Tab-separated table of C-alpha atoms and ligand atoms in Angstrom:
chain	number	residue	atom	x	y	z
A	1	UNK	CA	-60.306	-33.614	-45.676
A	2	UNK	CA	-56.984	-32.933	-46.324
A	3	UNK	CA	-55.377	-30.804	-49.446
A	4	UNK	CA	-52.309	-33.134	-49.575
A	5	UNK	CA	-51.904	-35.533	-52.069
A	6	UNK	CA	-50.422	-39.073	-50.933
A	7	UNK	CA	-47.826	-41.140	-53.460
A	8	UNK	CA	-48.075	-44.745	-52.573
A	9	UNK	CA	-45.135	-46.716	-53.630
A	10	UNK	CA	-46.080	-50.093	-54.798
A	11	UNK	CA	-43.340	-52.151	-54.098
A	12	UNK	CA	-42.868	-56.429	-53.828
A	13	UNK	CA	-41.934	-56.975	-50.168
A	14	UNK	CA	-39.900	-59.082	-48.632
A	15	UNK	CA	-39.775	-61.321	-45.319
A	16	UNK	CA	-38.994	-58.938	-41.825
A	17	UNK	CA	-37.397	-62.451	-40.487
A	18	UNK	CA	-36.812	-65.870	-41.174
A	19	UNK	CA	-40.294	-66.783	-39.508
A	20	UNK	CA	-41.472	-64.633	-42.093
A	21	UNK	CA	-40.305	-66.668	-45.013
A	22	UNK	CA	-42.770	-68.989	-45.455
A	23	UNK	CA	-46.019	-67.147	-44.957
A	24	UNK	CA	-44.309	-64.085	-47.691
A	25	UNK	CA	-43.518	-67.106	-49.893
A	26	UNK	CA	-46.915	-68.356	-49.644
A	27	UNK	CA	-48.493	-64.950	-50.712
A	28	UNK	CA	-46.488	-64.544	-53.847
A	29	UNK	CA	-47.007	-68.605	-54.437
A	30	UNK	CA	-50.880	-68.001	-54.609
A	31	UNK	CA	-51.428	-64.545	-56.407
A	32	UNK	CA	-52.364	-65.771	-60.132
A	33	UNK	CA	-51.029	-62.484	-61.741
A	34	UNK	CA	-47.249	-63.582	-60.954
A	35	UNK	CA	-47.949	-67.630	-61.599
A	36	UNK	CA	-51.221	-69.494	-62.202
A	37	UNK	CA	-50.449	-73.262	-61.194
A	38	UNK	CA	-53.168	-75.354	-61.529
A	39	UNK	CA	-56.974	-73.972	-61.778
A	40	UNK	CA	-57.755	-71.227	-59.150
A	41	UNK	CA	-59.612	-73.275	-56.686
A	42	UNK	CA	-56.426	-75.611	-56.286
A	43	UNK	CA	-53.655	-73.205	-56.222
A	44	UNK	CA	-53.458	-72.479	-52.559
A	45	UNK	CA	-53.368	-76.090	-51.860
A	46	UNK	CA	-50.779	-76.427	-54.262
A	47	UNK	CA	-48.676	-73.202	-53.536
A	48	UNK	CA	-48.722	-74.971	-49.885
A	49	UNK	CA	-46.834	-78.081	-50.992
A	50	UNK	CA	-44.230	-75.824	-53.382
A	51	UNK	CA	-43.655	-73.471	-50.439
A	52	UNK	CA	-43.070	-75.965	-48.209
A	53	UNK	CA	-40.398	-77.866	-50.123
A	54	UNK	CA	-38.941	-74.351	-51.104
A	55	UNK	CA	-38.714	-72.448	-47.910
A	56	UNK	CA	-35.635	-74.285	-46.142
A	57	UNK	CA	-33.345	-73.487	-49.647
A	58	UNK	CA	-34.885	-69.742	-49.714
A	59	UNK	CA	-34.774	-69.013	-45.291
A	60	UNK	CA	-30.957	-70.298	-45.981
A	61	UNK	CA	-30.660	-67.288	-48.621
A	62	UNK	CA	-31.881	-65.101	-46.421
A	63	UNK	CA	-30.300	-66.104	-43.322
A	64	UNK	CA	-27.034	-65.319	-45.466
A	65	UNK	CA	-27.953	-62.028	-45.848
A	66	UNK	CA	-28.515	-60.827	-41.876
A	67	UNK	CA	-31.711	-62.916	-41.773
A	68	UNK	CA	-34.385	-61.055	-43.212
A	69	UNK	CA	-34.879	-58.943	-46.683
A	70	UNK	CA	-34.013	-55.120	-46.746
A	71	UNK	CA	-36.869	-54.526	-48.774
A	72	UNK	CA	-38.800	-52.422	-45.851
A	73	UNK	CA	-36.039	-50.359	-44.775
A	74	UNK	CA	-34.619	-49.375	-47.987
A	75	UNK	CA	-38.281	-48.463	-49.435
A	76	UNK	CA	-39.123	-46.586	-45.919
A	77	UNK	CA	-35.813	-44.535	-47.031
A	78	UNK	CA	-37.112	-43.816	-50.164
A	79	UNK	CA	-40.480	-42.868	-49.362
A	80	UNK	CA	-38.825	-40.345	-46.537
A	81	UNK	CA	-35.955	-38.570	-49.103
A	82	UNK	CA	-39.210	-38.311	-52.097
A	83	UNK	CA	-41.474	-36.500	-49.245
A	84	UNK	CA	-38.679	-34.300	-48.281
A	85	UNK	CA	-38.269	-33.567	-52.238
A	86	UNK	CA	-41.404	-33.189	-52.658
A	87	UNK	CA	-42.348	-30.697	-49.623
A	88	UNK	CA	-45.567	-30.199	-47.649
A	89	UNK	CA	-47.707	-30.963	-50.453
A	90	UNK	CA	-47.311	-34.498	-50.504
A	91	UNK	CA	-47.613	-37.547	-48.180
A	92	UNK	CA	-45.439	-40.986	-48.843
A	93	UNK	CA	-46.878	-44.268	-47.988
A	94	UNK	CA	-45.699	-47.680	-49.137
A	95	UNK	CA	-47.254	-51.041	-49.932
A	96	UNK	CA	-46.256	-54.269	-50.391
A	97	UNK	CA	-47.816	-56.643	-52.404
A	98	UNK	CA	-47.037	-59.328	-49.916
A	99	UNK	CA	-45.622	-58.663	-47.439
A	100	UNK	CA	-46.357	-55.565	-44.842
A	101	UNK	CA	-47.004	-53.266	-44.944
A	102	UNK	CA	-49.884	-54.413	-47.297
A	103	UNK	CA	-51.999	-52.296	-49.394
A	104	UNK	CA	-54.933	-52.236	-46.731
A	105	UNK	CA	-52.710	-50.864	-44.072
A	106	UNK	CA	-51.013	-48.197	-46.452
A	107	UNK	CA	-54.570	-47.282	-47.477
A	108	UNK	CA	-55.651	-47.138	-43.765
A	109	UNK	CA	-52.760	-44.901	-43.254
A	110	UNK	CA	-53.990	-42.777	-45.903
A	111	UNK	CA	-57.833	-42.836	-44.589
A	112	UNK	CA	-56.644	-41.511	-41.250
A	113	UNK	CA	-54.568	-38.202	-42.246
A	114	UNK	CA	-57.892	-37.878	-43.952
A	115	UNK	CA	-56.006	-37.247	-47.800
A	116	UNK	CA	-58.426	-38.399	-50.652
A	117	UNK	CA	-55.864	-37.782	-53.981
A	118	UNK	CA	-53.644	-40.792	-54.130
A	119	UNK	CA	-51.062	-41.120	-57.030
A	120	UNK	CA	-50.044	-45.214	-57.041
A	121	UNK	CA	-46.274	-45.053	-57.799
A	122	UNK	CA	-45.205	-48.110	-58.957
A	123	UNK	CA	-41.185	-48.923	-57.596
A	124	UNK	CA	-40.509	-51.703	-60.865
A	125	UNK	CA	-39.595	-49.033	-63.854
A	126	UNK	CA	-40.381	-51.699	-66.403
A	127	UNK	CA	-43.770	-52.896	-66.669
A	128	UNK	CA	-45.173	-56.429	-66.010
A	129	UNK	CA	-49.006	-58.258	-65.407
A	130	UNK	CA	-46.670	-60.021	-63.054
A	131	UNK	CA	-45.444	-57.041	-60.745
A	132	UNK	CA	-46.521	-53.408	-61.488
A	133	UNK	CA	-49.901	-55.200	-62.602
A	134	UNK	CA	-50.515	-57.840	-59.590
A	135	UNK	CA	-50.058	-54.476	-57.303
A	136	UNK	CA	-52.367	-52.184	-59.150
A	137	UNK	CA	-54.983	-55.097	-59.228
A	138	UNK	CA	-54.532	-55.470	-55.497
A	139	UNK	CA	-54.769	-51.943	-54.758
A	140	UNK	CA	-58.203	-52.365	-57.229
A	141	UNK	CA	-59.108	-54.810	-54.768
A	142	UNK	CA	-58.861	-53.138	-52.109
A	143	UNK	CA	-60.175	-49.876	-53.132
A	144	UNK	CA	-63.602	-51.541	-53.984
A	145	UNK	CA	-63.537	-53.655	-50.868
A	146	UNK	CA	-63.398	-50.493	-48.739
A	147	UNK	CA	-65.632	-48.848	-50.386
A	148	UNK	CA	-63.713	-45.555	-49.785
A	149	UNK	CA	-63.788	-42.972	-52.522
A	150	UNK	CA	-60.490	-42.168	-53.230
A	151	UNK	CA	-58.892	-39.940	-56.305
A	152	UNK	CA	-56.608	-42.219	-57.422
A	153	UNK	CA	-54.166	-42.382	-60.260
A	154	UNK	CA	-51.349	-44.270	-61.437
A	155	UNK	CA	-47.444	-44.375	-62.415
A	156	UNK	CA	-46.760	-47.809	-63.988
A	157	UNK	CA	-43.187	-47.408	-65.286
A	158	UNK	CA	-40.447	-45.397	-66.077
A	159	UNK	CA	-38.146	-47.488	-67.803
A	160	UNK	CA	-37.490	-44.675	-69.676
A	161	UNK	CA	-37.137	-41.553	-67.863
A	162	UNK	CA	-33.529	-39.340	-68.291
A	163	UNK	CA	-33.236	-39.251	-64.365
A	164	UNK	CA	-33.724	-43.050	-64.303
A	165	UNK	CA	-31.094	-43.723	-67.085
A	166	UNK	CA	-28.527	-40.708	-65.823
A	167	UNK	CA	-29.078	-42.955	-62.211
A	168	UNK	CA	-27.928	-45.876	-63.982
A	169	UNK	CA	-25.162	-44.607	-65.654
A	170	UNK	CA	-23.798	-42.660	-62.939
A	171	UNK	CA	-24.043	-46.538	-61.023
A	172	UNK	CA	-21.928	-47.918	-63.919
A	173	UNK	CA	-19.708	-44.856	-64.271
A	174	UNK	CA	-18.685	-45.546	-60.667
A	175	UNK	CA	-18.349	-49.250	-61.241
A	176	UNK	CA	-16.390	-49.255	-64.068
A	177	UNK	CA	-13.875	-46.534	-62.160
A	178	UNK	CA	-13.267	-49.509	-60.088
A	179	UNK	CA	-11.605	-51.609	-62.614
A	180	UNK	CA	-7.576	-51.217	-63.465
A	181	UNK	CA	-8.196	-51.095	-67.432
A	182	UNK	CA	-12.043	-49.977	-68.176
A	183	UNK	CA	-11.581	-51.181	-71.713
A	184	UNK	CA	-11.008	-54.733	-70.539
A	185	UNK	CA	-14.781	-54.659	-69.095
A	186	UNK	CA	-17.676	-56.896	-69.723
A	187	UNK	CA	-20.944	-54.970	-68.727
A	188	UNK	CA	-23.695	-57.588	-67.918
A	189	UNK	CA	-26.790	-56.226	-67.846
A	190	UNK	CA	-28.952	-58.981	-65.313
A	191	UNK	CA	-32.957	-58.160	-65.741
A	192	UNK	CA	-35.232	-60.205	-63.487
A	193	UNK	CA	-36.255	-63.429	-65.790
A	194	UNK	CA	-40.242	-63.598	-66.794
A	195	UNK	CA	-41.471	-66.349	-67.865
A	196	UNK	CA	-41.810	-66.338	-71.981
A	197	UNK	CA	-45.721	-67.204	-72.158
A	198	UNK	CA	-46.180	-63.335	-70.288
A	199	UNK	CA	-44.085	-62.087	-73.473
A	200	UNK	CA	-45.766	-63.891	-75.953
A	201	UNK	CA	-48.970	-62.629	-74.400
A	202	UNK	CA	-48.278	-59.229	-75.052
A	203	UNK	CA	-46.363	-58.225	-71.717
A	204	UNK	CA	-43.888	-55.127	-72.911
A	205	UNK	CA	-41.563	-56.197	-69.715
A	206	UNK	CA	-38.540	-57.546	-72.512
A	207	UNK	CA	-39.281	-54.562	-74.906
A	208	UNK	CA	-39.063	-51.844	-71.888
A	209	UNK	CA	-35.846	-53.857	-70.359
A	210	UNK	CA	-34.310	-53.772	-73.768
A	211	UNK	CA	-35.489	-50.169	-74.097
A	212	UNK	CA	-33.007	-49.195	-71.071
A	213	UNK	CA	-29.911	-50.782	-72.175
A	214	UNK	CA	-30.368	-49.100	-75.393
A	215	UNK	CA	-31.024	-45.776	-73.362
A	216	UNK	CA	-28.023	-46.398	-70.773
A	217	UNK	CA	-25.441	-47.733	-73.395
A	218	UNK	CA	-26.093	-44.378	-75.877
A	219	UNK	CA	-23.490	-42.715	-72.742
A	220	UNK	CA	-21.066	-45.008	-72.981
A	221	UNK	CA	-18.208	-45.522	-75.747
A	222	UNK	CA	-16.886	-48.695	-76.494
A	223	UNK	CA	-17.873	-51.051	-73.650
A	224	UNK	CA	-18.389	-54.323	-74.804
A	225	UNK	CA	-21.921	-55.536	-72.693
A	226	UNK	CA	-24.806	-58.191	-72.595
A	227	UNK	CA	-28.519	-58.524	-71.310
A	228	UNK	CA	-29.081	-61.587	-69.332
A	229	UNK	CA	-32.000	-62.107	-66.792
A	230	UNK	CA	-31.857	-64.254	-63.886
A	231	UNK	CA	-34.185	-65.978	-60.543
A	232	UNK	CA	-35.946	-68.301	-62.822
A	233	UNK	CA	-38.525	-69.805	-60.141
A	234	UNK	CA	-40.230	-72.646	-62.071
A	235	UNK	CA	-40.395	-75.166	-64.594
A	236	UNK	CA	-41.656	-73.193	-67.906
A	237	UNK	CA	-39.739	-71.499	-70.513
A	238	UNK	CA	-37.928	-67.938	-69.106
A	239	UNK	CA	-36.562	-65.486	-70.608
A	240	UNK	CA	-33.043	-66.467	-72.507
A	241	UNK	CA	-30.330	-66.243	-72.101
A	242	UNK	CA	-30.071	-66.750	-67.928
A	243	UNK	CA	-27.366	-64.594	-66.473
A	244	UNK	CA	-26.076	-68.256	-65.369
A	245	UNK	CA	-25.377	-69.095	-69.123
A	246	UNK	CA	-23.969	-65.949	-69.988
A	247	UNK	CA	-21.787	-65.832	-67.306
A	248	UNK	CA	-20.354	-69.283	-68.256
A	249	UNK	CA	-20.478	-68.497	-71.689
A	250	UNK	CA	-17.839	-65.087	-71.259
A	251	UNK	CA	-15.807	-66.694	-68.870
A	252	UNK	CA	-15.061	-69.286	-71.421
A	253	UNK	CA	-14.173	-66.316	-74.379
A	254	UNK	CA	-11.906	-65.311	-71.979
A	255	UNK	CA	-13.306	-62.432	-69.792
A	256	UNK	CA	-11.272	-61.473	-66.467
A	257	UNK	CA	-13.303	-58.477	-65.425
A	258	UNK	CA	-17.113	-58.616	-64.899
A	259	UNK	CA	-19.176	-55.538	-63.811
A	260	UNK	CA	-22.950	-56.899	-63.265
A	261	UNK	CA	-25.545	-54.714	-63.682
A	262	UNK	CA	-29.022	-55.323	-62.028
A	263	UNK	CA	-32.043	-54.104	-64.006
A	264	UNK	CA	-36.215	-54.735	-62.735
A	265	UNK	CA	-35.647	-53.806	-59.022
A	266	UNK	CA	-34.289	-50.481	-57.611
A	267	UNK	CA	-33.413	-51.506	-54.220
A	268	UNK	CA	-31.151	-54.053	-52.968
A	269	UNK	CA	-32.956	-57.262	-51.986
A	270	UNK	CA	-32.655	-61.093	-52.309
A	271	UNK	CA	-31.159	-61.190	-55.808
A	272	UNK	CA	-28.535	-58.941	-55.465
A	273	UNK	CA	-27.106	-59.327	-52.442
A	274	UNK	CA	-27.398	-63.088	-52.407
A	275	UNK	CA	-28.177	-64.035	-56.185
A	276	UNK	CA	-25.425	-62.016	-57.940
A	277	UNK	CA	-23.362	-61.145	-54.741
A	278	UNK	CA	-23.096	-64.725	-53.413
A	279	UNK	CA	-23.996	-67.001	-56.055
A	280	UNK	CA	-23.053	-65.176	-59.506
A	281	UNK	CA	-19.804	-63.756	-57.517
A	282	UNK	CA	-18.286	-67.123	-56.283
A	283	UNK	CA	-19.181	-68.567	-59.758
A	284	UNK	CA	-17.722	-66.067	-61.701
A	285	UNK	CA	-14.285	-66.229	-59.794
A	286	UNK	CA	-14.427	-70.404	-59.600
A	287	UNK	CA	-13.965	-69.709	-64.176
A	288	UNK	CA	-11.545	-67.062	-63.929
A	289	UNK	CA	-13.001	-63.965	-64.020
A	290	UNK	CA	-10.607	-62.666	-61.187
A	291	UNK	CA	-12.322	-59.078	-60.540
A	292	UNK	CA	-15.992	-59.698	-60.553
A	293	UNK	CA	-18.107	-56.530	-59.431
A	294	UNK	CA	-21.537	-54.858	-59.114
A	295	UNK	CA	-22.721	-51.922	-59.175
A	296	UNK	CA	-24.442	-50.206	-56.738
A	297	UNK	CA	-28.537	-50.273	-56.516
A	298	UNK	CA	-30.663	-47.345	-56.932
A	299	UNK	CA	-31.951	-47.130	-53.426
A	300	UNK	CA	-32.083	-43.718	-52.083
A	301	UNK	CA	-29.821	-42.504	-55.108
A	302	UNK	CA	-30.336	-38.529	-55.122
A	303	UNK	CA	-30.610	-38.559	-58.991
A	304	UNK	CA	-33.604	-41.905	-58.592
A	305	UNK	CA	-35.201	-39.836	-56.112
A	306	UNK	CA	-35.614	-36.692	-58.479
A	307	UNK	CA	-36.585	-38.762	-61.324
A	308	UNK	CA	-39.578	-40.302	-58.280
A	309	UNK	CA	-39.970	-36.406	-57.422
A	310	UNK	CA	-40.185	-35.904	-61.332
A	311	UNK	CA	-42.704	-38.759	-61.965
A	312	UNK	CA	-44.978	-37.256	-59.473
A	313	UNK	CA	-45.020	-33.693	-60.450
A	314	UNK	CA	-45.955	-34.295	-63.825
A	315	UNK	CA	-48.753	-36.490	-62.817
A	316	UNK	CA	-49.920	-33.477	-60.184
A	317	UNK	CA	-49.880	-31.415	-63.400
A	318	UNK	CA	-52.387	-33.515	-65.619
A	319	UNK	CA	-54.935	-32.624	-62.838
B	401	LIG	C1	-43.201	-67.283	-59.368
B	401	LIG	C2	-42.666	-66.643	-60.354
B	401	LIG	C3	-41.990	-65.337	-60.287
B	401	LIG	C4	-42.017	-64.345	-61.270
B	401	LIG	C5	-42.738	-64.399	-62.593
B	401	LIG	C6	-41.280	-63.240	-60.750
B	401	LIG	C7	-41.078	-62.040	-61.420
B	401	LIG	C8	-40.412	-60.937	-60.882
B	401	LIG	N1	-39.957	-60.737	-59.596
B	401	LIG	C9	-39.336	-59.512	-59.485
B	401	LIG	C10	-38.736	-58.956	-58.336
B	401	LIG	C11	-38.578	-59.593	-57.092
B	401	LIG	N2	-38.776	-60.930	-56.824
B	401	LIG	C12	-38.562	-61.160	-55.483
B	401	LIG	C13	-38.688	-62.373	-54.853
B	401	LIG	C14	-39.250	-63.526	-55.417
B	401	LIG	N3	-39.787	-63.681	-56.689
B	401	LIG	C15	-40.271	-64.957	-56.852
B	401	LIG	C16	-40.938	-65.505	-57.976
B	401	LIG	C17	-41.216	-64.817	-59.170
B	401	LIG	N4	-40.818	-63.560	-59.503
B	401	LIG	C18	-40.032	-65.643	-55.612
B	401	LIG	C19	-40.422	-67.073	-55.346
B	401	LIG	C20	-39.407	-64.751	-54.731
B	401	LIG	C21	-38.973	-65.016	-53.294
B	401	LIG	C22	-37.549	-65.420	-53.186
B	401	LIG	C23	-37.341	-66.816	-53.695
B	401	LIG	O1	-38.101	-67.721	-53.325
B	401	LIG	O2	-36.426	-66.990	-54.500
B	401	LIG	C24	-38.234	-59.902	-54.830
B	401	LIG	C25	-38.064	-59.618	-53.334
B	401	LIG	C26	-36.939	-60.293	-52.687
B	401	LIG	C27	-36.605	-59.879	-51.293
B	401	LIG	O3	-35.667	-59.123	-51.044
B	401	LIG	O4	-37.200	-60.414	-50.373
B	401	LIG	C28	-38.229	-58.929	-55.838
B	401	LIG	C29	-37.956	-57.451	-55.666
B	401	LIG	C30	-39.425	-58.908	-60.778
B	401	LIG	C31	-38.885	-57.526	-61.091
B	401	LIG	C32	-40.077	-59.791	-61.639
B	401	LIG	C33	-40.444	-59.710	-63.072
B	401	LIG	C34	-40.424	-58.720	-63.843
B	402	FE2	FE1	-37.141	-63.736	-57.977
B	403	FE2	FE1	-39.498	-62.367	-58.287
């Protein structure tokens, strides 16, 4: 057995190629920690017939944006800067909850460098049943489907962490540079939507989302900014107001510079580089806002991966 101790990053995953699309789609459709539709017995039948009238609107998103998600690469990066932080104590591995590489193959991985300490790391800083929770469950799964015995413990947000918020504002710093007359900003924080019955169920996703702002805006003076969450994906009540609205809803008070601010995910994926790039940028510019912007994602961010490196050791010190 190995002394090492192995951080697996829990991350979402995204499709590797348009083929891909449908059978990632069809994973998230039918885990019942992210959406229950139906009773259990029905909802792969039923995530079937929403997949397949879904997929042709979601492969054209993704063909947009070179044809597959950047999810793996940009969460391979990651895992390879946080090991070379970390030094030759520590292994990375990463899994995606549904997409590859999946938990069993991360754990696999694991089994065959023969390392028995994992630390589950989760890659969403603000925790949900829907995310953080459906990947910890999986990894539950897994774990007891093996039957391997494996020290395991877990890191299930850090919506809160000084390395995480100095990340963030160094991201808006830098955006906000951008603009001719900084004062004549709107900041628009856009969190990932949740649906409201998670919430009223006793989910602290809105409470740790609202938590950050808070956290980020305390090192900045006078910017004017909102919190709007976007990628609704069904028919229930989400979280209000959508970044659609409030983007509509500046635009006609009269704003003319827009820096967008995505909050839930770390790396760049789907939602920004289609969602707010594409969709929220040609929007924003068809009601005036004449300098729309984003800042940057996390990604491999030296200051992100400390606060990763950071997370870890004090973990490795409760033990
Ligand atoms: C079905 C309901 C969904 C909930 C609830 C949800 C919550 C949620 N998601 C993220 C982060 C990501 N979502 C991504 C893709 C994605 N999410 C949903 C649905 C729900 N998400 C779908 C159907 C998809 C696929 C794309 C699409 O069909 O529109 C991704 C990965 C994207 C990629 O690059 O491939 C991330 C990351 C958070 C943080 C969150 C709630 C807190
Ligand atoms: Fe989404
Ligand atoms: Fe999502």
């Amino acid at each position: 057995m190995s002394a090492k101790t192995a951080i697996l990053l829990l991350q979402m995953g995204g499709p590797d190629s348009l083929d891909a699309v449908e059978p990632f789609l069809l994973n998230l459709f039918a885990d019942r920690d992210i959406i229950k539709i139906g009773p259990a017995f029905l909802q792969p039948l039923i995530a079937r017939f929403i997949v397949r009238r879904r997929a042709p609107r979601v492969m054209e998103n993704y063909r947009q944006i070179g044809g597959k998600s950047p999810l793996r690469e940009l969460t391979d990066a990651q895992a390879k800067a946080l090991e070379e932080k970390l030094g030759p104590d520590y292994r990375c591995f990463v899994a995606m909850r549904y997409w590859h590489p999946s938990t069993l193959e991360a754990l696999a991985a694991i089994r065959k460098e023969g390392i028995s300490r994992v630390i589950a790391l989760s890659l969403y800083p603000h925790y949900s049943r829907a995310t953080t929770g459906s990947s910890i469950n999986e990894l539950n799964k897994v774990l007891q489907a093996a039957g391997v015995q494996f020290e395991v413990s877990y890191i299930d947000s850090f919506y809160n962490h000084p390395l995480y918020i100095q990340a963030l504002a160094e991201k808006i710093e830098t955006g906000l540079a951008g603009f001719a007359d900084r004062s004549q900003v709107e900041l628009l924080f856009s969190a990932h939507s949740l649906p409201q019955s998670f919430i009223d169920d006793g989910d602290p996703y809105l409470s740790h989302i609202e938590e950050t702002v808070r956290l980020v805006m305390e090192r900045f003076e006078k910017v004017s900014y909102h919190l709007a969450f976007q990628s609704r994906a069904g028919p229930v009540k989400w979280l209000e107001p959508s970044t659609d609205e409030m983007v509509k809803h500046l635009a006609a008070h009269g704003c003319k510079n827009m820096l967008m601010v995505p909050l839930s995910f770390v790396s760049d994926h789907i939602e920004t580089l289609h969602e707010i790039d594409i969709e929220y940028g040609s929007e924003a510019r068809q009601l005036g806002i004449t300098d729309f912007r984003r800042t940057e994602s996390l990604n491999s961010s030296p200051l992100f991966i400390e606060c990763l490196a950071d997370l870890v050791q004090q973990e490795g010190n409760k033990s």
